Coordinates of C-alpha atoms in Angstrom, one line a residue:
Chain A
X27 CA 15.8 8.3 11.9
X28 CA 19.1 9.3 12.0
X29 CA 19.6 11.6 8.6
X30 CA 22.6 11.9 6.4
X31 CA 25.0 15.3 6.2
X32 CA 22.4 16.5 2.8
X33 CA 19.3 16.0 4.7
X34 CA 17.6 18.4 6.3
X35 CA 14.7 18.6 9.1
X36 CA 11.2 20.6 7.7
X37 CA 9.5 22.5 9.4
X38 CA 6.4 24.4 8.1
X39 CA 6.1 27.7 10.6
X40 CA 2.7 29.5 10.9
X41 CA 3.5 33.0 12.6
X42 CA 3.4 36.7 12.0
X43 CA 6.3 38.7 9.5
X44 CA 7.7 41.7 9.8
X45 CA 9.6 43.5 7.9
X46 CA 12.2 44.8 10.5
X47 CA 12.7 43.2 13.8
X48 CA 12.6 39.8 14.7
X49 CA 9.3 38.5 16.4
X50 CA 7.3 35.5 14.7
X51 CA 9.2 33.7 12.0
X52 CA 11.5 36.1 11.5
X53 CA 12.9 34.8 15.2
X54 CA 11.9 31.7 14.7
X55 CA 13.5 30.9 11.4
X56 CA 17.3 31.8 11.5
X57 CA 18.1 30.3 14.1
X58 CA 16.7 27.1 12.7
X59 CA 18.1 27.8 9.2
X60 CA 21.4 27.9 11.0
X61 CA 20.9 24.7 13.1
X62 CA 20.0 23.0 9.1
X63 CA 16.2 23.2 9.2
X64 CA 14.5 23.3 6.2
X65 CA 12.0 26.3 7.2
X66 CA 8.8 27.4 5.2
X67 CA 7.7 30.1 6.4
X68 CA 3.6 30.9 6.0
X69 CA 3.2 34.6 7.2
X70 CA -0.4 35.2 9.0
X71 CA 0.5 38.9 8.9
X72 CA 2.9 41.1 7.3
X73 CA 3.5 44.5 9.5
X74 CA 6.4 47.4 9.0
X75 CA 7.4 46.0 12.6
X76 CA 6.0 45.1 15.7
X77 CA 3.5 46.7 17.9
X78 CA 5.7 47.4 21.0
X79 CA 7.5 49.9 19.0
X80 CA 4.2 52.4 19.1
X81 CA 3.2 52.6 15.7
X82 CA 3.2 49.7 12.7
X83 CA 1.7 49.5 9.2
X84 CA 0.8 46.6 8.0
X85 CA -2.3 44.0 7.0
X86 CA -3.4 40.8 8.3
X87 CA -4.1 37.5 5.7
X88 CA -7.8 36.5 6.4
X89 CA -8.9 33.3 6.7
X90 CA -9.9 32.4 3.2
X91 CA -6.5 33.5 1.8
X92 CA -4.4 31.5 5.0
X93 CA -6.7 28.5 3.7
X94 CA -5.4 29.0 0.3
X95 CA -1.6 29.3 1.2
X96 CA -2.3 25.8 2.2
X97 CA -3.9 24.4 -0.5
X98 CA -1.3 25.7 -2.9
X99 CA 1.4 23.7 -0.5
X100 CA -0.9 20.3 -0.2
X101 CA -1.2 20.6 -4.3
X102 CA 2.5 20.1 -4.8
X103 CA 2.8 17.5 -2.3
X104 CA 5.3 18.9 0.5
X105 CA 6.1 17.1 3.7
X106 CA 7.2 17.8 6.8
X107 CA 8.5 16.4 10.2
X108 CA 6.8 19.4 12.3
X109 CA 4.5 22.2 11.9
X110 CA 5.3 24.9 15.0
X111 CA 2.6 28.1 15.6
X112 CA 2.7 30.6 18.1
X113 CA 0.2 34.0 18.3
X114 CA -2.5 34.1 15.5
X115 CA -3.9 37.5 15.5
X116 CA -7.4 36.8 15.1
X117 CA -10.1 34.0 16.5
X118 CA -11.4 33.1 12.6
X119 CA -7.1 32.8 11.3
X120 CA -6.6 30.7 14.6
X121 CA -9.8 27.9 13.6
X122 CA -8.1 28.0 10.1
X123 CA -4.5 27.2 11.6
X124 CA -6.0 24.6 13.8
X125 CA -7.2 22.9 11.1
X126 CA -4.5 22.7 8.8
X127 CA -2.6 21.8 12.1
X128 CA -5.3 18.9 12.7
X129 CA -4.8 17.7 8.8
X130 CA -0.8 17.8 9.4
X131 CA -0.9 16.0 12.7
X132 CA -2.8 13.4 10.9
X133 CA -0.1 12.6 8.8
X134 CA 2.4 12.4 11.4
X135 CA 3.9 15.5 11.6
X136 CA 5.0 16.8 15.0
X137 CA 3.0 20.1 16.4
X138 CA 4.8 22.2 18.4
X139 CA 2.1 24.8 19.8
X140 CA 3.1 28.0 21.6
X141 CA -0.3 29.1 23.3
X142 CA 1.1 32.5 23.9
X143 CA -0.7 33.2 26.5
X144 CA 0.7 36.4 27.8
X145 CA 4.1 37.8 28.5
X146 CA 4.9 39.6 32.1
X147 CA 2.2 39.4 33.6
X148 CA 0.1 40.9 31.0
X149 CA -2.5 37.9 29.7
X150 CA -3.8 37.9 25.8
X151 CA -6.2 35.3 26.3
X152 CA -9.3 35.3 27.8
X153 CA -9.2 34.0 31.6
X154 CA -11.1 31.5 31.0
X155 CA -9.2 29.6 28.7
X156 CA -5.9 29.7 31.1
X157 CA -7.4 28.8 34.0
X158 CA -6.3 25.6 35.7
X159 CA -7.8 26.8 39.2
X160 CA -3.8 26.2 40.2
X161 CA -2.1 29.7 41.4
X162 CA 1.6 29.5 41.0
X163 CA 3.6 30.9 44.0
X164 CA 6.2 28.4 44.6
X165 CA 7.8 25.0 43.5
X166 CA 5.0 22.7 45.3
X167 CA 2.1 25.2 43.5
X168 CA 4.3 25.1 40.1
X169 CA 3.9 21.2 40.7
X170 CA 0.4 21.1 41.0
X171 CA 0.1 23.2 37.7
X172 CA 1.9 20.7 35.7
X173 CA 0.0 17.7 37.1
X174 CA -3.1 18.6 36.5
X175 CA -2.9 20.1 32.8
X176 CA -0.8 16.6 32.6
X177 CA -4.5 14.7 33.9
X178 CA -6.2 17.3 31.7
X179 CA -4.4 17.2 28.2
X180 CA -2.1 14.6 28.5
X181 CA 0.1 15.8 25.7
X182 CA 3.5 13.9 25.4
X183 CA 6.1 17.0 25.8
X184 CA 5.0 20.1 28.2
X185 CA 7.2 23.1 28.3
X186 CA 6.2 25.7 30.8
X187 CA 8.9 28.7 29.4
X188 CA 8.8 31.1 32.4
X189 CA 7.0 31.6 35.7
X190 CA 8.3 33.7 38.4
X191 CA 8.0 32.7 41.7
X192 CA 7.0 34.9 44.9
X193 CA 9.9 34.3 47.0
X194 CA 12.7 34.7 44.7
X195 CA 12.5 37.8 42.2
X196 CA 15.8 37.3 41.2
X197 CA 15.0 33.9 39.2
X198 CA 12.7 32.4 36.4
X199 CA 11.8 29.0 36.7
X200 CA 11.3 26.9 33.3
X201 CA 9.6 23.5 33.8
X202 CA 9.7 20.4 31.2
X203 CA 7.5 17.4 31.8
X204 CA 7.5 13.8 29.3
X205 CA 5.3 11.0 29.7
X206 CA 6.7 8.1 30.1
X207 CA 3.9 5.8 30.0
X208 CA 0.2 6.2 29.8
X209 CA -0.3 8.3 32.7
X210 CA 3.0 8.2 34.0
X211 CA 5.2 11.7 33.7
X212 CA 8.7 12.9 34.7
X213 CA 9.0 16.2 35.5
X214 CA 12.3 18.9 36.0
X215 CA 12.9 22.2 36.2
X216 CA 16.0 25.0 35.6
X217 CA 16.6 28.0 37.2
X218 CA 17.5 31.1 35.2
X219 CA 19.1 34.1 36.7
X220 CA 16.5 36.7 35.7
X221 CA 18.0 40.3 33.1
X222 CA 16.2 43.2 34.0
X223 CA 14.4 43.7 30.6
X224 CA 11.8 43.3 28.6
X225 CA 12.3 41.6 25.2
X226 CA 10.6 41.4 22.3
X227 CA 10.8 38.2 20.3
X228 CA 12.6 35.7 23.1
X229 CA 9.7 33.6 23.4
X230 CA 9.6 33.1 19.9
X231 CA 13.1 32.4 19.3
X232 CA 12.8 29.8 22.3
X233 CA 9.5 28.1 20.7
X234 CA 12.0 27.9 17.1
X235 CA 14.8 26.8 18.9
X236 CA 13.1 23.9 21.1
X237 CA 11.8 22.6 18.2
X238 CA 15.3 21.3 16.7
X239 CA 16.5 20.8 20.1
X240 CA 13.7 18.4 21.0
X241 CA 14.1 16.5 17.4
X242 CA 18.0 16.7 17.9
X243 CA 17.5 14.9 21.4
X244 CA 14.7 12.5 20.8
X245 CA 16.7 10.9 17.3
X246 CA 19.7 10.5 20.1
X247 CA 18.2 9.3 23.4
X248 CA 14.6 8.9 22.4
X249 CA 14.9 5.6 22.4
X250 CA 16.5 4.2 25.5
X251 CA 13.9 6.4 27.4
X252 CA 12.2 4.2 30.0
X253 CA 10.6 4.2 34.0
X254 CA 14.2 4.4 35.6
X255 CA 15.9 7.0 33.1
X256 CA 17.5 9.9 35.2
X257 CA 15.6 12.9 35.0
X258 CA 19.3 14.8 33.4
X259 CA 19.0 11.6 30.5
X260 CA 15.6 13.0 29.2
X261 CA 15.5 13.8 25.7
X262 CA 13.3 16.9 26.5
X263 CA 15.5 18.0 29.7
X264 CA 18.5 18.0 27.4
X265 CA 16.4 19.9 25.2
X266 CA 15.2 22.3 27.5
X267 CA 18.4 22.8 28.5
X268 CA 20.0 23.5 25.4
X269 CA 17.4 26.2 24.5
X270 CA 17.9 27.6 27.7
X271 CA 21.3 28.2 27.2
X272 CA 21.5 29.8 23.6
X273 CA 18.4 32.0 24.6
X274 CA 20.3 33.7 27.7
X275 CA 23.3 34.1 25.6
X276 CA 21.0 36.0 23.0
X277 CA 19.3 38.2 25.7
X278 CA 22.7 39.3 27.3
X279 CA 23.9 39.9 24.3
X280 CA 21.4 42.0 23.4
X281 CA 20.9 43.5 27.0
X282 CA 25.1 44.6 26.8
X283 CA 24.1 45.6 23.5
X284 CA 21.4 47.9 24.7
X285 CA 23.3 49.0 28.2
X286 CA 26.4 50.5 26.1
X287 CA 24.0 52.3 24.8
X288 CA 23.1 54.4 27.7
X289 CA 27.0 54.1 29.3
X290 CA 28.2 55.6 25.9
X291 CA 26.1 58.4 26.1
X292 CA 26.4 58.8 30.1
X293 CA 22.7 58.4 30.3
X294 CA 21.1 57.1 33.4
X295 CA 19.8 53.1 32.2
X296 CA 16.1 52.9 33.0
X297 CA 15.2 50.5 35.7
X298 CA 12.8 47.9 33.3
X299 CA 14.2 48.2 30.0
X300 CA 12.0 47.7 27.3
X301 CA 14.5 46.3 24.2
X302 CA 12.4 46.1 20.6
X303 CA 15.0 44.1 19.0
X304 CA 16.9 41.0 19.9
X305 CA 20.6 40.9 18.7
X306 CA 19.4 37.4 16.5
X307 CA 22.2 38.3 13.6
X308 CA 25.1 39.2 15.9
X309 CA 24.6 36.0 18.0
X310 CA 24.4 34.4 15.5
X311 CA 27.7 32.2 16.4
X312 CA 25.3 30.7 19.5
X313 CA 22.7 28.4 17.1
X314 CA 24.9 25.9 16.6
X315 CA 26.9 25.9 20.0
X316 CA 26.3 22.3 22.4
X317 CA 25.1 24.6 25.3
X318 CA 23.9 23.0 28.2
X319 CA 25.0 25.6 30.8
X320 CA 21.5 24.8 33.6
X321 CA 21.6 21.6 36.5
X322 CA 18.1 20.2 36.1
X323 CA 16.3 19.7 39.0
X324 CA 13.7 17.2 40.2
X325 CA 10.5 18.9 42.0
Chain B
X37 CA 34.1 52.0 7.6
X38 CA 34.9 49.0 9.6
X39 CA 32.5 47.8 11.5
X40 CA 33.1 46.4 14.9
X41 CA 32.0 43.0 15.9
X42 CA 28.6 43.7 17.0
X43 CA 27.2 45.7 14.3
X44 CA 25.9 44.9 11.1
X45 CA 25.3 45.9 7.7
X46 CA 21.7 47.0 7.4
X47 CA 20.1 45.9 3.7
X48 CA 16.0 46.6 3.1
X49 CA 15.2 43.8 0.4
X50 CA 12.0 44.0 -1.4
X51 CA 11.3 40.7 -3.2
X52 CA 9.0 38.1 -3.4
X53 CA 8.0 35.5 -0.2
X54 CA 7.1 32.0 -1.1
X55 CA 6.2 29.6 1.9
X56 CA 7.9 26.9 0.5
X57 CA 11.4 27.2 -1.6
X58 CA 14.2 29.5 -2.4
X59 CA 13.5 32.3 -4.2
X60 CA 13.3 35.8 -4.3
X61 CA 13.9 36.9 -0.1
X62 CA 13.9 33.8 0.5
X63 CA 17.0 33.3 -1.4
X64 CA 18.6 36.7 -1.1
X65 CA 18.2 36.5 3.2
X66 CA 19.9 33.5 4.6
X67 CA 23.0 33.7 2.8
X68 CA 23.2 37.6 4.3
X69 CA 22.3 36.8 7.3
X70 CA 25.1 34.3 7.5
X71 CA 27.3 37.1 6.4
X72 CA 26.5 38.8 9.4
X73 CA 23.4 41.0 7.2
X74 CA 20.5 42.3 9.4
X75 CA 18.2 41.8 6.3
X76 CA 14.3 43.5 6.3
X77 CA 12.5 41.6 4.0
X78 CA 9.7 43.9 2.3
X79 CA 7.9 40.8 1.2
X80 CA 6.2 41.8 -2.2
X81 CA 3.8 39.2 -2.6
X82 CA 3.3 35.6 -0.4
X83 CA 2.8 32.3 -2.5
X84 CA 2.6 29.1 -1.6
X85 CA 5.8 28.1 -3.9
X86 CA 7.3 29.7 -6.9
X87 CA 5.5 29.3 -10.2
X88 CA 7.6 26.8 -11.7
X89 CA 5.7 24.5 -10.0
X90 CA 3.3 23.9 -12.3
X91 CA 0.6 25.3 -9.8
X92 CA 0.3 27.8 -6.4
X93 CA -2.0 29.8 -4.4
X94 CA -1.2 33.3 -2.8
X95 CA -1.5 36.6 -3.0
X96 CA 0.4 40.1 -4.2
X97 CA 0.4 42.9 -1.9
X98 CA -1.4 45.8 -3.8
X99 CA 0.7 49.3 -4.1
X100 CA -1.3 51.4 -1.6
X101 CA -0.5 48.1 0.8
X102 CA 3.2 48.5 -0.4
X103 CA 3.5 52.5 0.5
X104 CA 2.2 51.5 3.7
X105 CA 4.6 49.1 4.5
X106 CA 7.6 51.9 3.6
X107 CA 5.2 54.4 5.5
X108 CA 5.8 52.4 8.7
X109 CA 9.5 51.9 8.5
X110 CA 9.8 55.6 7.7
X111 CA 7.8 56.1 11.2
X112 CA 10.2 54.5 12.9
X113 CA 13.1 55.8 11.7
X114 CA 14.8 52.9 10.6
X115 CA 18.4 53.2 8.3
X116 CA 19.6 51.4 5.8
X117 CA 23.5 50.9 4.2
X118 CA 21.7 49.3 0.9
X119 CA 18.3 48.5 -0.6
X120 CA 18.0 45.5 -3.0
X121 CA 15.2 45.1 -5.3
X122 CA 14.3 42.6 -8.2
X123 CA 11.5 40.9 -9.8
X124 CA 8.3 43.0 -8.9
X125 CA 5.2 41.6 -9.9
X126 CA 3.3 44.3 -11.4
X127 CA 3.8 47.8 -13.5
X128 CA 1.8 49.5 -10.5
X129 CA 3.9 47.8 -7.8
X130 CA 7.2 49.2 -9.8
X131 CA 6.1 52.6 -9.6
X132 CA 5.9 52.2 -5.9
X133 CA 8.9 50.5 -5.3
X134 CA 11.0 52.6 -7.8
X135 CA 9.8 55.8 -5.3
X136 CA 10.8 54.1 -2.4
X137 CA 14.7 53.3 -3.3
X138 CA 14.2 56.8 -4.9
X139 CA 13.9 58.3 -1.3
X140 CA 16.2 55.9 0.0
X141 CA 19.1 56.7 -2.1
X142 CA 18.4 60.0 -1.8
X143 CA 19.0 59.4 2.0
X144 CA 22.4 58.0 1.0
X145 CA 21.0 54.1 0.7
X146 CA 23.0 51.9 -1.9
X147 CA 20.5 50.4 -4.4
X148 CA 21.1 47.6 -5.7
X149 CA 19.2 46.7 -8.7
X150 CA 18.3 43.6 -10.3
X151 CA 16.0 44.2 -13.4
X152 CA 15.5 40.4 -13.3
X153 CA 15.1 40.9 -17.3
X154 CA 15.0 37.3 -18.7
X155 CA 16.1 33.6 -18.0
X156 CA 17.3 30.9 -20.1
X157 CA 16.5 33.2 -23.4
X158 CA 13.1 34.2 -22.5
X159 CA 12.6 38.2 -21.4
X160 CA 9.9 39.3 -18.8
X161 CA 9.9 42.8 -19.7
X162 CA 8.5 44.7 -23.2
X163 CA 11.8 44.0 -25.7
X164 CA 12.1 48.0 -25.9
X165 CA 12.9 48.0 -22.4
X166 CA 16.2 45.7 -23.0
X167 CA 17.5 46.8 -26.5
X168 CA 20.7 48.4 -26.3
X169 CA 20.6 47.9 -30.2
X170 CA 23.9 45.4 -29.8
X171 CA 23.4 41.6 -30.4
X172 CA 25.7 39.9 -27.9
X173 CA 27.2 36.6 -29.5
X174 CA 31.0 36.6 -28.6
X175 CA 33.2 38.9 -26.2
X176 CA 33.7 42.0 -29.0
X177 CA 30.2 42.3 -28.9
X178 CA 29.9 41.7 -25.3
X179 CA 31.8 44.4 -24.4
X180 CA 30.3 46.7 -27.1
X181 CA 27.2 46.0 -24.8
X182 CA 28.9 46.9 -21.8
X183 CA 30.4 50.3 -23.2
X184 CA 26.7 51.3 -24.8
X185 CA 25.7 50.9 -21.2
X186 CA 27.7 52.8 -19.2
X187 CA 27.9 55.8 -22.0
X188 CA 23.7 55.4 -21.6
X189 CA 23.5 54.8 -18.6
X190 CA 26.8 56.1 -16.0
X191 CA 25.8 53.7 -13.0
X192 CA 29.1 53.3 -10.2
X193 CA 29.0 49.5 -11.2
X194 CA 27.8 47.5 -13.8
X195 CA 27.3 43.4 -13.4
X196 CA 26.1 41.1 -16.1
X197 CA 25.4 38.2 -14.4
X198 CA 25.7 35.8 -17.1
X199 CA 25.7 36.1 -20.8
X200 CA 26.3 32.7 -23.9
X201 CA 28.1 33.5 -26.5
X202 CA 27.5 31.3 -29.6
X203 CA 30.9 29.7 -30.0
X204 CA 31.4 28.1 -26.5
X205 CA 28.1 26.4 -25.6
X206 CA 29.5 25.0 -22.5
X207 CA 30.6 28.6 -20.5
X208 CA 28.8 31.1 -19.1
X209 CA 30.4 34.4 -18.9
X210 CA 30.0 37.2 -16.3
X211 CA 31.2 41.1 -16.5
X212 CA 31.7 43.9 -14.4
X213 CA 32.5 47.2 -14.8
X214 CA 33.7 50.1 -12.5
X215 CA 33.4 53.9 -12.7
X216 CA 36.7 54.9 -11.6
X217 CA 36.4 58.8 -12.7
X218 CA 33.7 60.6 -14.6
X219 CA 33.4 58.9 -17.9
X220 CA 36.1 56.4 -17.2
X221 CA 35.1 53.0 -16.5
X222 CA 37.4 49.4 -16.1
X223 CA 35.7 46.4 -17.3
X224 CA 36.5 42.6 -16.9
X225 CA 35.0 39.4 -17.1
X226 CA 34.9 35.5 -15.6
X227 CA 34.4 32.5 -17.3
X228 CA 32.5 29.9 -15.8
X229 CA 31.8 26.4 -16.6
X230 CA 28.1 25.7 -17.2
X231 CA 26.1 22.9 -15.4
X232 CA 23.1 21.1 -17.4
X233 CA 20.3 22.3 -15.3
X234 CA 18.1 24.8 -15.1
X235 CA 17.8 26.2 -11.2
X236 CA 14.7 28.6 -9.4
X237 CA 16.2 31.6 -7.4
X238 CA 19.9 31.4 -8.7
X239 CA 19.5 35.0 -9.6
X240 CA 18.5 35.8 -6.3
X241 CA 20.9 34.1 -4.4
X242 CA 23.5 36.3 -6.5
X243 CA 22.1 39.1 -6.5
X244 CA 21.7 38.6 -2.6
X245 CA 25.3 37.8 -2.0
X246 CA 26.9 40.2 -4.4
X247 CA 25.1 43.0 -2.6
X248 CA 27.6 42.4 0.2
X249 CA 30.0 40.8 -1.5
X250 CA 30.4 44.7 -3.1
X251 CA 30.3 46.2 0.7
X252 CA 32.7 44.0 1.9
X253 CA 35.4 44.5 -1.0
X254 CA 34.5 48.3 -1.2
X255 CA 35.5 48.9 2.8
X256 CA 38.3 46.7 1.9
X257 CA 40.0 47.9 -0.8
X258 CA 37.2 50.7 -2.0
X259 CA 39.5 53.9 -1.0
X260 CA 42.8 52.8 -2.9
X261 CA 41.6 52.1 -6.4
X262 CA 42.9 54.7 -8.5
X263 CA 43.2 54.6 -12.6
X264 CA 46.2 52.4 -12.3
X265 CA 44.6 49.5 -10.1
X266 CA 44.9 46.3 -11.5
X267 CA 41.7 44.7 -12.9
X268 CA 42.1 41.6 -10.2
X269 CA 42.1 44.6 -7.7
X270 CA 39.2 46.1 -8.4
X271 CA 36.5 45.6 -5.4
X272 CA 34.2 44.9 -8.0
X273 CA 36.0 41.8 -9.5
X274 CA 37.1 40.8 -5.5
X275 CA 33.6 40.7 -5.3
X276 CA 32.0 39.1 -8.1
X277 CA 34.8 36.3 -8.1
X278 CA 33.4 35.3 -4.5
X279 CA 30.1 35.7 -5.5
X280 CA 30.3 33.4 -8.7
X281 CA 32.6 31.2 -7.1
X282 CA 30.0 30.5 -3.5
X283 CA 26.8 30.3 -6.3
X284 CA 28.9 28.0 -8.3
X285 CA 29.4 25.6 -5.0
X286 CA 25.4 26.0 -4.0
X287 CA 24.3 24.7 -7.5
X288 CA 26.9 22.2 -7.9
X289 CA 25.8 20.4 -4.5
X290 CA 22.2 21.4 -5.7
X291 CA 22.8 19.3 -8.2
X292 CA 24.1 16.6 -7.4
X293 CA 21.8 16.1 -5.1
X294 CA 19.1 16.2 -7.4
X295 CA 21.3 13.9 -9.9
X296 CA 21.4 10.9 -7.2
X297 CA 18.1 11.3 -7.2
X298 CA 18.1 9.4 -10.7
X299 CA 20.7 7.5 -10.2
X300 CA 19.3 5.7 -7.1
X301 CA 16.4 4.8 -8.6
X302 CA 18.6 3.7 -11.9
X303 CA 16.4 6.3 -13.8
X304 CA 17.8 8.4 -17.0
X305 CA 18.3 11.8 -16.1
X306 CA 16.6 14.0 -18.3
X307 CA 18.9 16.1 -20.9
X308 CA 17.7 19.3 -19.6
X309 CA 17.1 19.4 -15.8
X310 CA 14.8 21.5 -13.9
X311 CA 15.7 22.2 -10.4
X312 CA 12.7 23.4 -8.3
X313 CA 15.0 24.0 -5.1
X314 CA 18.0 25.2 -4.5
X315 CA 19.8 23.2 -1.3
X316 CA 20.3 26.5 0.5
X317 CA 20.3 25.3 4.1
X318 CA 22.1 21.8 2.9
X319 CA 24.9 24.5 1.3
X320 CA 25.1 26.5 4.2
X321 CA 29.2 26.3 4.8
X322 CA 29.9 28.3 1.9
X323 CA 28.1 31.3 2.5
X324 CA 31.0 32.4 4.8
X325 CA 33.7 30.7 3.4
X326 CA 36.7 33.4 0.9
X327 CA 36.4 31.6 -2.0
X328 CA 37.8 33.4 -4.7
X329 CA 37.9 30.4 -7.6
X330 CA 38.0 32.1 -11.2
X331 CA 40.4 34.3 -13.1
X332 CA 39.9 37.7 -13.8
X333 CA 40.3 38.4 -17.9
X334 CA 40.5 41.7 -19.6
X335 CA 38.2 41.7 -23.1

């Protein structure tokens, strides 16, 4: 599987567009560009920018024309090694995506799905379909969560992103999980110092990014994987690792970025900062860094 | 001028969006964002893949749509060093995108303006649009062209991207001209070696990179041309040289690429090539690189 210096990695990735700002694709896709992913890009939505700013024009493809887009790609036969979606801004585009998801799985393509469930505390699903009666307070709780949605959907790779935990305020905690076997799963986790801010976009950039990093890792140590491999030997706790690292060099960035600011202008620096735009160009230089700056630890 | 490290040239480019392929902004962005562009992609129309194809699906954004779009960045206050603009898909959509770089440059926003006339001897406009009433078949005439042109039309800087003349089937050759006082103007071309193919979104990829190709060589060197300057000093011929020389690397791995293609299979390759997509991730190295390959001639 290993690929020669003129190949490339595709990746067919089904988010939102805007024009300015970088949220959907448009954090998804330079980063991956940079790291030599072939990315096509099929845009649910096109808006002026994204909704946190307070106001955004734009327009939403329906169904029928999303359907479409796909159709004109199966007609000229293109292939790829993964298909990656995060938020799809309506139930009838999301059965459409699913389906074309479904078709592209069949063929052996990889599907990286970011449920995008909510973001700081603020859910965009409906209860119901989060619910795993587990409530995450600490590590052993954490634990729990990630066992049973392992007995539940037994998917090969689980990512949990972020989840902070009540006794420590000061730290996220970002879990991997791999099967190993039928049934049989290793589990890690990192601990991230936490930036007092709010970003648009990270989660995005970290769904792009993991996608390459978990390719990257797999073609090297996929392989040798077996029952005794140390949890720090895991394809997807490299991975997780790696992602970790570039995405907290792109929020600092962007948080110094946004502090100077304020300091330049000897204004007082709001106590949660809400930052609209991630610094994606500028740290640019980061994409292609080996970053693995995070100890893994075992539960 | 000068920038410091963390900031960025700001470019609103309103092109085309195909899923798959490099065309239009999905040409044009990359390669700027590389060179350290933050790049708003106004995406015109989405289609599965660019007409060449022989088939696609998709969809054109209408002009009311279009005003919106501009209508939201405007709400936000969003600023721009340069727009770029080419192929636009309809008469109505022109109108709408010729008042929005209107406003812009009104606002002190650098337009650069591809009229995407014609490829490989066939014209997408009406002929009346495109007569300067000068037949262009060797460098006399070519620079005829040139002069008609600025004494119609007076723009800062002129490029022909490429022109044939019809005793040297095996160049290309590409112009520029500067405004260097009121009704002055220096002009200078490049000859280039021509490769037997036939490439989608070459035009866009220039037009992309020469857009800051011209910002970087105009902070530069921009405040000490005077009526003496050298042609080789000009910013304009700094920055077409680098433009025709990284294009000139992009399609020559482009097409080689598509070459072994035959040639592992032991197949002819056809006399006339047609090269559905560029290699633009594959070519990524030269996007950054100060290549500077071609002589500058006088006519």
């Amino acid at each position: 599987m290993t690929k020669g210096p003129h190949s490339t990695n595709k990746l067919l990735s089904i988010q939102s567009h805007v024009i300015h700002g970088y949220v959907g694709n448009r954090a998804a896709t330079f980063p991956l560009q940079m790291r030599g992913w072939d990315v096509d890009c099929l845009n649910t939505v096109q808006f002026s920018n994204h909704p946190a700013y307070g106001s955004f024009k734009g327009t939403k493809f329906g169904p029928e024309t999303l359907k479409e887009f796909y159709r004109g790609l199966k007609d000229i036969g293109i292939n790829y090694d993964a298909v990656l979606t995060g938020y799809v801004p309506s139930d009838e585009a999301l059965s459409v995506v699913f389906d074309m998801c479904k078709d592209l799985a069949s063929h052996g393509v990889k599907w990286i799905l970011d449920p995008v469930l909510g973001d700081n505390g603020k859910i965009y699903v409906s209860q119901g379909n989060v619910d795993l009666g587990v409530k995450v307070t600490d590590l052993e709780s954490f634990k729990n969560a990630i066992d049973t949605f392992n007995e539940l959907y037994n998917v090969e790779n689980l990512i949990v992103t972020s989840v902070q935990l009540s006794n420590d305020s000061t730290s996220l905690y970002s879990a991997g999980s791999t099967r190993i076997l039928q049934g049989v799963f290793k589990s890690f986790y990192f601990k991230v110092q936490t930036i007092p801010a709010q970003f648009s976009g990270s989660g995005d950039l970290f769904s792009g990014l993991l996608t390459s990093a978990i390719y990257k890792y797999n073609e090297k140590y996929g392989s040798s994987v077996n029952i005794n491999t140390q949890l720090e030997k895991l394809p997807l706790a490299y991975a997780l690792n790696e992602v970790l690292s570039i995405v907290e060099k792109v929020l600092t960035l962007t948080y110094e970025h946004e502090l100077n600011k304020y300091t330049s202008r000897s204004q007082p620096v709001p106590s949660c900062l809400k930052i609209n735009d991630l610094k994606l160009i500028q740290a640019r230089h980061y994409y292609t860094q080996e970053l693995r700056n995070f100890t893994v630890h075992s539960f």
